[in-house]
mmCIF file of C-alpha atoms and ligand atoms in Angstrom:
data_model
loop_
_atom_site.group_PDB
_atom_site.id
_atom_site.type_symbol
_atom_site.label_atom_id
_atom_site.label_comp_id
_atom_site.label_asym_id
_atom_site.label_seq_id
_atom_site.Cartn_x
_atom_site.Cartn_y
_atom_site.Cartn_z
ATOM 1 C CA UNK A 1 -18.831 25.400 -6.573
ATOM 2 C CA UNK A 2 -16.129 26.201 -4.003
ATOM 3 C CA UNK A 3 -13.453 23.669 -3.134
ATOM 4 C CA UNK A 4 -13.924 21.910 0.214
ATOM 5 C CA UNK A 5 -11.740 23.194 3.040
ATOM 6 C CA UNK A 6 -8.958 20.751 3.815
ATOM 7 C CA UNK A 7 -9.170 21.048 7.590
ATOM 8 C CA UNK A 8 -9.367 17.400 8.551
ATOM 9 C CA UNK A 9 -5.709 17.331 9.594
ATOM 10 C CA UNK A 10 -6.558 19.795 12.379
ATOM 11 C CA UNK A 11 -7.655 16.778 14.417
ATOM 12 C CA UNK A 12 -4.467 14.847 13.699
ATOM 13 C CA UNK A 13 -2.281 14.237 16.716
ATOM 14 C CA UNK A 14 1.247 13.885 15.408
ATOM 15 C CA UNK A 15 3.260 10.962 16.738
ATOM 16 C CA UNK A 16 6.427 12.912 16.019
ATOM 17 C CA UNK A 17 5.438 16.532 16.673
ATOM 18 C CA UNK A 18 9.017 17.727 17.028
ATOM 19 C CA UNK A 19 10.298 16.164 13.803
ATOM 20 C CA UNK A 20 10.785 18.454 10.816
ATOM 21 C CA UNK A 21 12.914 18.489 7.687
ATOM 22 C CA UNK A 22 16.300 16.982 8.480
ATOM 23 C CA UNK A 23 19.416 19.087 8.532
ATOM 24 C CA UNK A 24 20.802 16.896 5.728
ATOM 25 C CA UNK A 25 18.057 18.037 3.363
ATOM 26 C CA UNK A 26 18.380 21.631 4.530
ATOM 27 C CA UNK A 27 22.145 21.761 4.026
ATOM 28 C CA UNK A 28 22.026 20.044 0.644
ATOM 29 C CA UNK A 29 19.427 22.586 -0.490
ATOM 30 C CA UNK A 30 21.595 25.437 0.798
ATOM 31 C CA UNK A 31 24.632 23.946 -0.939
ATOM 32 C CA UNK A 32 22.707 24.048 -4.203
ATOM 33 C CA UNK A 33 21.396 27.551 -3.601
ATOM 34 C CA UNK A 34 24.884 28.974 -2.935
ATOM 35 C CA UNK A 35 26.679 26.753 -5.418
ATOM 36 C CA UNK A 36 28.760 25.352 -2.570
ATOM 37 C CA UNK A 37 30.840 22.186 -2.538
ATOM 38 C CA UNK A 38 28.534 19.759 -0.770
ATOM 39 C CA UNK A 39 30.468 17.998 1.966
ATOM 40 C CA UNK A 40 27.332 17.774 4.080
ATOM 41 C CA UNK A 41 25.099 14.811 3.239
ATOM 42 C CA UNK A 42 26.815 11.425 3.491
ATOM 43 C CA UNK A 43 26.650 9.969 0.036
ATOM 44 C CA UNK A 44 29.559 8.948 -2.209
ATOM 45 C CA UNK A 45 30.119 11.135 -5.252
ATOM 46 C CA UNK A 46 31.276 8.209 -7.386
ATOM 47 C CA UNK A 47 29.593 6.005 -9.944
ATOM 48 C CA UNK A 48 28.967 2.415 -8.892
ATOM 49 C CA UNK A 49 31.595 -0.016 -10.209
ATOM 50 C CA UNK A 50 30.974 -1.034 -13.839
ATOM 51 C CA UNK A 51 30.995 -4.734 -12.864
ATOM 52 C CA UNK A 52 27.837 -4.023 -10.856
ATOM 53 C CA UNK A 53 25.913 -1.823 -13.290
ATOM 54 C CA UNK A 54 26.658 -4.306 -16.074
ATOM 55 C CA UNK A 55 24.949 -7.055 -14.044
ATOM 56 C CA UNK A 56 22.047 -4.729 -13.242
ATOM 57 C CA UNK A 57 21.413 -4.061 -16.928
ATOM 58 C CA UNK A 58 21.787 -7.755 -17.680
ATOM 59 C CA UNK A 59 19.163 -8.754 -15.111
ATOM 60 C CA UNK A 60 16.814 -5.975 -16.139
ATOM 61 C CA UNK A 61 16.706 -7.570 -19.575
ATOM 62 C CA UNK A 62 17.057 -11.255 -18.778
ATOM 63 C CA UNK A 63 15.566 -11.968 -15.356
ATOM 64 C CA UNK A 64 12.168 -11.602 -13.832
ATOM 65 C CA UNK A 65 11.197 -8.083 -12.918
ATOM 66 C CA UNK A 66 8.497 -9.222 -10.505
ATOM 67 C CA UNK A 67 8.445 -9.353 -6.711
ATOM 68 C CA UNK A 68 11.528 -10.790 -5.081
ATOM 69 C CA UNK A 69 11.027 -13.414 -2.363
ATOM 70 C CA UNK A 70 10.057 -11.708 0.895
ATOM 71 C CA UNK A 71 13.314 -12.511 2.703
ATOM 72 C CA UNK A 72 15.452 -11.627 -0.310
ATOM 73 C CA UNK A 73 16.798 -13.359 -3.423
ATOM 74 C CA UNK A 74 18.287 -16.674 -2.164
ATOM 75 C CA UNK A 75 21.546 -16.229 -4.093
ATOM 76 C CA UNK A 76 22.149 -12.886 -2.378
ATOM 77 C CA UNK A 77 21.425 -14.281 1.070
ATOM 78 C CA UNK A 78 23.751 -17.200 0.351
ATOM 79 C CA UNK A 79 26.495 -14.821 -0.757
ATOM 80 C CA UNK A 80 26.016 -12.750 2.423
ATOM 81 C CA UNK A 81 26.204 -15.910 4.480
ATOM 82 C CA UNK A 82 29.517 -16.885 2.848
ATOM 83 C CA UNK A 83 30.837 -13.363 3.277
ATOM 84 C CA UNK A 84 30.117 -13.480 7.011
ATOM 85 C CA UNK A 85 32.094 -16.720 7.299
ATOM 86 C CA UNK A 86 34.938 -15.364 5.193
ATOM 87 C CA UNK A 87 35.319 -12.027 6.997
ATOM 88 C CA UNK A 88 34.033 -12.619 10.491
ATOM 89 C CA UNK A 89 34.055 -16.407 10.958
ATOM 90 C CA UNK A 90 30.337 -16.170 11.698
ATOM 91 C CA UNK A 91 27.799 -18.786 10.593
ATOM 92 C CA UNK A 92 24.367 -17.424 9.645
ATOM 93 C CA UNK A 93 21.831 -19.621 7.873
ATOM 94 C CA UNK A 94 20.746 -17.794 4.681
ATOM 95 C CA UNK A 95 17.310 -19.438 4.867
ATOM 96 C CA UNK A 96 16.426 -18.357 8.366
ATOM 97 C CA UNK A 97 18.898 -15.751 9.601
ATOM 98 C CA UNK A 98 19.549 -13.234 6.817
ATOM 99 C CA UNK A 99 17.016 -10.776 5.377
ATOM 100 C CA UNK A 100 17.396 -8.236 2.572
ATOM 101 C CA UNK A 101 15.820 -4.848 3.316
ATOM 102 C CA UNK A 102 15.196 -1.499 1.741
ATOM 103 C CA UNK A 103 18.467 -0.009 2.927
ATOM 104 C CA UNK A 104 19.760 -0.189 6.465
ATOM 105 C CA UNK A 105 17.029 2.273 7.429
ATOM 106 C CA UNK A 106 14.319 -0.314 6.900
ATOM 107 C CA UNK A 107 16.368 -2.953 8.709
ATOM 108 C CA UNK A 108 16.731 -0.617 11.681
ATOM 109 C CA UNK A 109 12.987 -0.002 11.731
ATOM 110 C CA UNK A 110 12.145 -3.714 11.495
ATOM 111 C CA UNK A 111 14.633 -4.660 14.207
ATOM 112 C CA UNK A 112 13.364 -1.950 16.554
ATOM 113 C CA UNK A 113 9.720 -2.853 15.861
ATOM 114 C CA UNK A 114 10.454 -6.550 16.451
ATOM 115 C CA UNK A 115 11.495 -6.083 20.053
ATOM 116 C CA UNK A 116 10.277 -2.705 21.328
ATOM 117 C CA UNK A 117 6.794 -2.245 22.753
ATOM 118 C CA UNK A 118 4.963 0.484 24.636
ATOM 119 C CA UNK A 119 6.995 1.808 27.556
ATOM 120 C CA UNK A 120 10.144 -0.166 26.715
ATOM 121 C CA UNK A 121 13.357 1.784 27.095
ATOM 122 C CA UNK A 122 15.995 1.804 24.374
ATOM 123 C CA UNK A 123 19.468 3.141 25.012
ATOM 124 C CA UNK A 124 20.707 5.367 22.209
ATOM 125 C CA UNK A 125 24.296 6.548 22.312
ATOM 126 C CA UNK A 126 24.433 10.123 21.035
ATOM 127 C CA UNK A 127 25.653 11.648 18.801
ATOM 128 C CA UNK A 128 23.490 9.160 16.895
ATOM 129 C CA UNK A 129 22.160 8.535 13.420
ATOM 130 C CA UNK A 130 18.858 10.332 13.134
ATOM 131 C CA UNK A 131 16.475 7.459 12.341
ATOM 132 C CA UNK A 132 16.896 5.560 15.632
ATOM 133 C CA UNK A 133 14.844 7.716 17.991
ATOM 134 C CA UNK A 134 11.805 8.315 15.708
ATOM 135 C CA UNK A 135 11.581 4.565 15.025
ATOM 136 C CA UNK A 136 11.688 3.813 18.767
ATOM 137 C CA UNK A 137 9.020 6.414 19.488
ATOM 138 C CA UNK A 138 6.722 5.165 16.703
ATOM 139 C CA UNK A 139 6.785 1.780 18.470
ATOM 140 C CA UNK A 140 5.790 3.398 21.768
ATOM 141 C CA UNK A 141 9.290 2.974 23.156
ATOM 142 C CA UNK A 142 11.273 5.532 25.104
ATOM 143 C CA UNK A 143 14.739 6.538 23.890
ATOM 144 C CA UNK A 144 17.122 6.871 26.825
ATOM 145 C CA UNK A 145 20.167 8.841 25.828
ATOM 146 C CA UNK A 146 23.767 8.174 26.709
ATOM 147 C CA UNK A 147 25.337 11.474 25.753
ATOM 148 C CA UNK A 148 28.977 11.444 24.710
ATOM 149 C CA UNK A 149 30.778 14.751 24.889
ATOM 150 C CA UNK A 150 32.762 16.431 22.124
ATOM 151 C CA UNK A 151 35.509 16.657 21.071
ATOM 152 C CA UNK A 152 36.565 13.078 21.943
ATOM 153 C CA UNK A 153 33.190 11.344 22.343
ATOM 154 C CA UNK A 154 34.738 8.911 24.839
ATOM 155 C CA UNK A 155 32.481 6.002 25.698
ATOM 156 C CA UNK A 156 31.106 6.450 29.235
ATOM 157 C CA UNK A 157 30.683 2.907 30.533
ATOM 158 C CA UNK A 158 29.704 3.943 34.058
ATOM 159 C CA UNK A 159 26.905 6.093 32.696
ATOM 160 C CA UNK A 160 25.724 3.270 30.439
ATOM 161 C CA UNK A 161 25.569 0.948 33.461
ATOM 162 C CA UNK A 162 23.508 3.561 35.317
ATOM 163 C CA UNK A 163 21.060 3.953 32.422
ATOM 164 C CA UNK A 164 20.233 0.253 32.261
ATOM 165 C CA UNK A 165 16.958 -0.413 34.082
ATOM 166 C CA UNK A 166 14.473 -3.286 34.289
ATOM 167 C CA UNK A 167 12.643 -1.558 31.428
ATOM 168 C CA UNK A 168 15.665 -1.563 29.095
ATOM 169 C CA UNK A 169 14.786 -3.672 26.101
ATOM 170 C CA UNK A 170 17.411 -2.731 23.566
ATOM 171 C CA UNK A 171 20.763 -0.986 23.153
ATOM 172 C CA UNK A 172 21.727 0.418 19.756
ATOM 173 C CA UNK A 173 25.366 0.737 18.820
ATOM 174 C CA UNK A 174 26.965 2.017 15.643
ATOM 175 C CA UNK A 175 30.503 1.065 14.678
ATOM 176 C CA UNK A 176 32.266 2.517 12.701
ATOM 177 C CA UNK A 177 30.361 5.543 13.915
ATOM 178 C CA UNK A 178 28.617 8.303 12.037
ATOM 179 C CA UNK A 179 29.390 11.147 12.812
ATOM 180 C CA UNK A 180 32.350 10.639 15.160
ATOM 181 C CA UNK A 181 34.403 8.306 12.941
ATOM 182 C CA UNK A 182 35.160 6.201 16.042
ATOM 183 C CA UNK A 183 35.465 2.423 15.802
ATOM 184 C CA UNK A 184 34.721 -0.001 18.631
ATOM 185 C CA UNK A 185 37.346 -2.553 19.548
ATOM 186 C CA UNK A 186 36.763 -6.047 20.848
ATOM 187 C CA UNK A 187 37.340 -4.781 24.383
ATOM 188 C CA UNK A 188 34.390 -2.373 23.938
ATOM 189 C CA UNK A 189 32.139 -5.226 22.900
ATOM 190 C CA UNK A 190 33.380 -7.216 25.903
ATOM 191 C CA UNK A 191 32.338 -4.371 28.193
ATOM 192 C CA UNK A 192 28.933 -4.180 26.558
ATOM 193 C CA UNK A 193 28.553 -7.953 26.879
ATOM 194 C CA UNK A 194 29.370 -7.762 30.579
ATOM 195 C CA UNK A 195 26.661 -5.136 31.085
ATOM 196 C CA UNK A 196 23.898 -7.082 29.323
ATOM 197 C CA UNK A 197 24.922 -10.506 30.695
ATOM 198 C CA UNK A 198 22.002 -12.163 32.466
ATOM 199 C CA UNK A 199 19.469 -9.611 31.130
ATOM 200 C CA UNK A 200 16.942 -9.900 28.322
ATOM 201 C CA UNK A 201 18.380 -6.849 26.563
ATOM 202 C CA UNK A 202 18.735 -7.035 22.784
ATOM 203 C CA UNK A 203 21.401 -5.281 20.737
ATOM 204 C CA UNK A 204 21.225 -3.621 17.335
ATOM 205 C CA UNK A 205 24.618 -3.139 15.784
ATOM 206 C CA UNK A 206 24.524 -0.662 12.924
ATOM 207 C CA UNK A 207 27.583 -1.603 10.871
ATOM 208 C CA UNK A 208 26.859 0.133 7.579
ATOM 209 C CA UNK A 209 30.479 1.394 7.424
ATOM 210 C CA UNK A 210 31.925 -2.081 8.099
ATOM 211 C CA UNK A 211 34.283 -1.834 5.107
ATOM 212 C CA UNK A 212 35.640 1.635 5.875
ATOM 213 C CA UNK A 213 38.059 1.295 8.770
ATOM 214 C CA UNK A 214 41.529 2.851 9.001
ATOM 215 C CA UNK A 215 44.437 1.879 11.251
ATOM 216 C CA UNK A 216 42.920 -1.406 12.352
ATOM 217 C CA UNK A 217 40.068 -3.773 11.661
ATOM 218 C CA UNK A 218 36.319 -3.752 12.047
ATOM 219 C CA UNK A 219 35.231 -6.003 14.877
ATOM 220 C CA UNK A 220 31.689 -7.040 14.067
ATOM 221 C CA UNK A 221 29.179 -7.906 16.761
ATOM 222 C CA UNK A 222 28.619 -11.107 14.804
ATOM 223 C CA UNK A 223 32.127 -12.178 15.921
ATOM 224 C CA UNK A 224 31.231 -11.799 19.568
ATOM 225 C CA UNK A 225 30.084 -15.067 21.109
ATOM 226 C CA UNK A 226 28.023 -13.486 23.833
ATOM 227 C CA UNK A 227 26.503 -10.591 21.894
ATOM 228 C CA UNK A 228 25.714 -12.249 18.546
ATOM 229 C CA UNK A 229 22.897 -14.445 19.939
ATOM 230 C CA UNK A 230 20.983 -11.347 21.068
ATOM 231 C CA UNK A 231 21.910 -9.055 18.168
ATOM 232 C CA UNK A 232 20.596 -7.744 14.894
ATOM 233 C CA UNK A 233 23.656 -6.873 12.800
ATOM 234 C CA UNK A 234 22.723 -4.417 10.073
ATOM 235 C CA UNK A 235 24.601 -3.453 6.912
ATOM 236 C CA UNK A 236 24.064 -1.523 3.688
ATOM 237 C CA UNK A 237 25.243 -2.078 0.137
ATOM 238 C CA UNK A 238 24.769 1.654 -0.370
ATOM 239 C CA UNK A 239 27.954 2.555 1.484
ATOM 240 C CA UNK A 240 29.964 -0.351 0.131
ATOM 241 C CA UNK A 241 29.235 -0.062 -3.594
ATOM 242 C CA UNK A 242 28.491 3.699 -3.929
ATOM 243 C CA UNK A 243 24.795 2.918 -4.490
ATOM 244 C CA UNK A 244 22.972 4.713 -1.674
ATOM 245 C CA UNK A 245 20.120 5.408 -4.093
ATOM 246 C CA UNK A 246 19.456 1.718 -4.679
ATOM 247 C CA UNK A 247 18.454 1.340 -1.022
ATOM 248 C CA UNK A 248 19.494 -2.261 -0.467
ATOM 249 C CA UNK A 249 20.517 -3.296 3.026
ATOM 250 C CA UNK A 250 20.512 -6.460 5.090
ATOM 251 C CA UNK A 251 20.147 -7.850 8.558
ATOM 252 C CA UNK A 252 21.866 -10.840 10.157
ATOM 253 C CA UNK A 253 20.119 -12.163 13.268
ATOM 254 C CA UNK A 254 19.566 -15.525 14.956
ATOM 255 C CA UNK A 255 16.509 -17.430 13.773
ATOM 256 C CA UNK A 256 14.163 -16.417 16.598
ATOM 257 C CA UNK A 257 14.922 -12.732 16.073
ATOM 258 C CA UNK A 258 14.819 -13.007 12.283
ATOM 259 C CA UNK A 259 11.391 -14.640 12.501
ATOM 260 C CA UNK A 260 9.959 -11.564 14.274
ATOM 261 C CA UNK A 261 11.987 -9.205 12.078
ATOM 262 C CA UNK A 262 10.467 -10.707 8.938
ATOM 263 C CA UNK A 263 6.943 -10.282 10.265
ATOM 264 C CA UNK A 264 7.538 -6.534 10.219
ATOM 265 C CA UNK A 265 9.491 -6.514 6.964
ATOM 266 C CA UNK A 266 6.757 -8.544 5.260
ATOM 267 C CA UNK A 267 4.165 -5.850 5.824
ATOM 268 C CA UNK A 268 6.401 -2.829 5.630
ATOM 269 C CA UNK A 269 7.995 -3.311 2.226
ATOM 270 C CA UNK A 270 7.540 -7.062 1.602
ATOM 271 C CA UNK A 271 10.566 -7.170 -0.685
ATOM 272 C CA UNK A 272 13.310 -5.130 -2.259
ATOM 273 C CA UNK A 273 14.255 -4.380 -5.894
ATOM 274 C CA UNK A 274 14.706 -7.796 -7.460
ATOM 275 C CA UNK A 275 17.045 -6.566 -10.192
ATOM 276 C CA UNK A 276 19.393 -4.922 -7.732
ATOM 277 C CA UNK A 277 19.451 -8.102 -5.657
ATOM 278 C CA UNK A 278 20.305 -10.329 -8.625
ATOM 279 C CA UNK A 279 23.091 -7.959 -9.635
ATOM 280 C CA UNK A 280 24.532 -7.808 -6.120
ATOM 281 C CA UNK A 281 24.309 -11.593 -5.780
ATOM 282 C CA UNK A 282 26.429 -12.021 -8.925
ATOM 283 C CA UNK A 283 29.288 -9.870 -7.699
ATOM 284 C CA UNK A 284 29.354 -10.043 -3.918
ATOM 285 C CA UNK A 285 31.857 -12.874 -3.647
ATOM 286 C CA UNK A 286 33.450 -12.513 -7.071
ATOM 287 C CA UNK A 287 34.380 -8.861 -6.632
ATOM 288 C CA UNK A 288 35.445 -8.928 -3.014
ATOM 289 C CA UNK A 289 38.581 -6.970 -3.925
ATOM 290 C CA UNK A 290 36.280 -3.940 -4.173
ATOM 291 C CA UNK A 291 35.205 -3.902 -0.551
ATOM 292 C CA UNK A 292 38.457 -5.326 0.749
ATOM 293 C CA UNK A 293 40.103 -2.295 -0.876
ATOM 294 C CA UNK A 294 37.540 0.243 0.287
ATOM 295 C CA UNK A 295 39.385 1.214 3.463
ATOM 296 C CA UNK A 296 42.521 2.036 1.448
ATOM 297 C CA UNK A 297 40.426 3.989 -1.072
ATOM 298 C CA UNK A 298 38.905 6.147 1.668
ATOM 299 C CA UNK A 299 42.058 6.362 3.741
ATOM 300 C CA UNK A 300 43.697 8.148 0.832
ATOM 301 C CA UNK A 301 40.787 10.611 0.758
ATOM 302 C CA UNK A 302 40.802 11.102 4.515
ATOM 303 C CA UNK A 303 44.527 11.852 4.444
ATOM 304 C CA UNK A 304 44.232 14.192 1.458
ATOM 305 C CA UNK A 305 41.416 16.144 3.104
ATOM 306 C CA UNK A 306 43.100 16.142 6.519
ATOM 307 C CA UNK A 307 46.290 17.540 4.986
ATOM 308 C CA UNK A 308 44.139 20.434 3.777
ATOM 309 C CA UNK A 309 42.456 20.776 7.173
ATOM 310 C CA UNK A 310 45.863 21.052 8.828
ATOM 311 C CA UNK A 311 46.298 24.365 6.984
ATOM 312 C CA UNK A 312 43.080 25.695 8.569
ATOM 313 C CA UNK A 313 42.385 26.691 12.161
ATOM 314 C CA UNK A 314 40.102 23.701 12.773
ATOM 315 C CA UNK A 315 41.355 21.086 15.253
ATOM 316 C CA UNK A 316 40.666 17.423 14.707
ATOM 317 C CA UNK A 317 41.651 13.847 15.380
ATOM 318 C CA UNK A 318 41.720 11.821 12.144
ATOM 319 C CA UNK A 319 38.626 9.638 11.728
ATOM 320 C CA UNK A 320 39.293 5.964 12.433
ATOM 321 C CA UNK A 321 36.514 4.826 10.123
ATOM 322 C CA UNK A 322 33.556 5.946 7.911
ATOM 323 C CA UNK A 323 33.860 8.702 5.321
ATOM 324 C CA UNK A 324 33.263 11.507 7.798
ATOM 325 C CA UNK A 325 35.688 13.851 9.507
ATOM 326 C CA UNK A 326 34.528 15.903 12.480
ATOM 327 C CA UNK A 327 36.453 19.058 13.349
ATOM 328 C CA UNK A 328 36.367 21.415 16.315
ATOM 329 C CA UNK A 329 36.103 25.200 16.061
ATOM 330 C CA UNK A 330 36.289 25.722 19.816
ATOM 331 C CA UNK A 331 37.712 29.147 20.622
ATOM 332 C CA UNK A 332 37.446 30.428 17.036
ATOM 333 C CA UNK A 333 33.995 32.015 17.023
ATOM 334 C CA UNK A 334 30.954 32.535 19.236
ATOM 335 C CA UNK A 335 28.691 31.152 16.523
ATOM 336 C CA UNK A 336 26.802 27.913 17.119
ATOM 337 C CA UNK A 337 27.702 24.996 14.884
ATOM 338 C CA UNK A 338 24.459 25.551 12.950
ATOM 339 C CA UNK A 339 25.254 29.220 12.411
ATOM 340 C CA UNK A 340 28.765 28.349 11.323
ATOM 341 C CA UNK A 341 27.750 25.762 8.703
ATOM 342 C CA UNK A 342 25.214 28.183 7.273
ATOM 343 C CA UNK A 343 27.816 30.919 7.031
ATOM 344 C CA UNK A 344 30.368 28.522 5.512
ATOM 345 C CA UNK A 345 27.857 27.527 2.865
ATOM 346 C CA UNK A 346 27.024 31.139 2.015
ATOM 347 C CA UNK A 347 30.459 32.746 2.261
ATOM 348 C CA UNK A 348 33.049 29.989 1.862
ATOM 349 C CA UNK A 349 30.891 27.814 -0.364
ATOM 350 C CA UNK A 350 31.588 24.601 1.474
ATOM 351 C CA UNK A 351 28.629 22.813 3.063
ATOM 352 C CA UNK A 352 28.988 20.742 6.241
ATOM 353 C CA UNK A 353 26.721 19.356 8.970
ATOM 354 C CA UNK A 354 26.554 20.664 12.550
ATOM 355 C CA UNK A 355 27.311 17.819 14.967
ATOM 356 C CA UNK A 356 24.533 19.087 17.264
ATOM 357 C CA UNK A 357 22.094 17.644 14.707
ATOM 358 C CA UNK A 358 23.062 14.195 15.975
ATOM 359 C CA UNK A 359 21.935 15.033 19.503
ATOM 360 C CA UNK A 360 18.443 15.061 20.931
ATOM 361 C CA UNK A 361 18.849 18.617 22.169
ATOM 362 C CA UNK A 362 21.118 20.879 20.140
ATOM 363 C CA UNK A 363 24.239 21.041 22.264
ATOM 364 C CA UNK A 364 26.739 23.803 22.665
ATOM 365 C CA UNK A 365 29.531 21.627 21.261
ATOM 366 C CA UNK A 366 31.649 23.395 18.706
ATOM 367 C CA UNK A 367 31.996 20.713 16.064
ATOM 368 C CA UNK A 368 31.000 20.217 12.465
ATOM 369 C CA UNK A 369 31.179 17.172 10.182
ATOM 370 C CA UNK A 370 32.543 16.959 6.655
ATOM 371 C CA UNK A 371 31.918 14.035 4.281
ATOM 372 C CA UNK A 372 35.069 13.153 2.334
ATOM 373 C CA UNK A 373 33.438 10.627 -0.035
ATOM 374 C CA UNK A 374 34.146 13.052 -2.884
ATOM 375 C CA UNK A 375 36.618 13.141 -5.733
ATOM 376 C CA UNK A 376 40.093 14.412 -4.939
ATOM 377 C CA UNK A 377 39.658 17.697 -6.812
ATOM 378 C CA UNK A 378 36.547 18.547 -4.809
ATOM 379 C CA UNK A 379 38.354 17.787 -1.556
ATOM 380 C CA UNK A 380 41.341 19.933 -2.558
ATOM 381 C CA UNK A 381 39.076 22.789 -3.653
ATOM 382 C CA UNK A 382 37.129 22.558 -0.385
ATOM 383 C CA UNK A 383 40.384 22.560 1.575
ATOM 384 C CA UNK A 384 41.556 25.680 -0.231
ATOM 385 C CA UNK A 385 38.291 27.476 0.538
ATOM 386 C CA UNK A 386 38.332 26.434 4.195
ATOM 387 C CA UNK A 387 41.767 28.056 4.590
ATOM 388 C CA UNK A 388 40.159 31.390 3.733
ATOM 389 C CA UNK A 389 37.472 31.412 6.444
ATOM 390 C CA UNK A 390 37.220 34.749 8.195
ATOM 391 C CA UNK A 391 37.129 33.939 11.904
HETATM 392 C C1 PLP B 401 24.967 5.104 10.708
HETATM 393 C C2 PLP B 401 24.016 4.918 9.579
HETATM 394 N N1 PLP B 401 23.086 3.965 9.667
HETATM 395 C C3 PLP B 401 22.203 3.755 8.681
HETATM 396 C C4 PLP B 401 22.219 4.512 7.536
HETATM 397 C C5 PLP B 401 21.183 4.267 6.466
HETATM 398 O O1 PLP B 401 21.654 3.455 5.450
HETATM 399 P P1 PLP B 401 20.751 3.200 4.141
HETATM 400 O O2 PLP B 401 20.989 4.331 3.224
HETATM 401 O O3 PLP B 401 21.232 1.892 3.621
HETATM 402 O O4 PLP B 401 19.329 3.143 4.585
HETATM 403 C C6 PLP B 401 23.178 5.524 7.400
HETATM 404 C C7 PLP B 401 23.199 6.384 6.193
HETATM 405 O O5 PLP B 401 23.811 7.404 6.136
HETATM 406 C C8 PLP B 401 24.108 5.730 8.449
HETATM 407 O O6 PLP B 401 25.041 6.693 8.374
#
């Protein structure tokens, strides 16, 4: 008997026909293939703190291993509520205004799905994290792009004002920003607030790098009186505790928004690893020195790597936050950023990400992004190799 032909997918109309394998996967695979130092994908190369893994093992053995409550383990939501008061002076009710999600990615999807319907416009500021636009499109929404230009990525407020229309439902911001390393100040949030005043526009603030800010402080949307009532503020334990693989994130939002958010979350994942939540609940307030010291930890790495970059022909402005450094190769080669990162991986054995990957249409900008969440030796070795690039 012959096997049936698997042709049924021929009739499938893709909702995301233009979406393929992400550049992050491609570059990590190339890094492996060429035995390159992988400064491409944005994950920390460190073990989680022992105080956290010890609690994880404890709860694996001594707590329930069954479904967590849909909104998240109460103790973790309570700890997040206290943390918001402590750091941002913001009061969120853990019962009704904080939800634990499968990483920030799920929180972004739930928040977008909660408010975006067919034909609604969502303003995405690019370069942008790659999950925003597909999530908007899957909800029938239309991403409307505010394109910031390299190398400075200056916020264009006039253009943002022009892009707002009666169909605008949502604006997504990301501070500290991946990939630019820029950090919004209170005055930026004031300008955003002025633009959405009197409208029904919601805001998603992606703050997964909230604890990695240099030369200043993170100003969370939850601190902003006018924006917080219309905002989903999203974070991730992955970035904070070097546990991106655990996929635990969270969303703070006023009760009305959280109610809709949870309707999506309930049927998307229902709940998130119970053991991880118990462990995080135990340490979140007790071990605050960890995340209060995270900026200093990464600032050292940024400075170490930037000292190496100064010996190269790349030009850059030091990142103000995140664990990413973008650099310009304007005037050094005719290659596109994609061609350059591929050549660097093959010949120099350092993998990076082309900044064009964060734009809807690959742009001609001559910038690439390095992740410096690596141990010092790796950063020094990468720096040494980058000095030897043949331009
Ligand atoms: C800006 C931004 N938002 C969201 C995420 C996703 O976070 P998580 O891994 O918790 O889903 C990332 C991960 O790199 C990110 O850089």
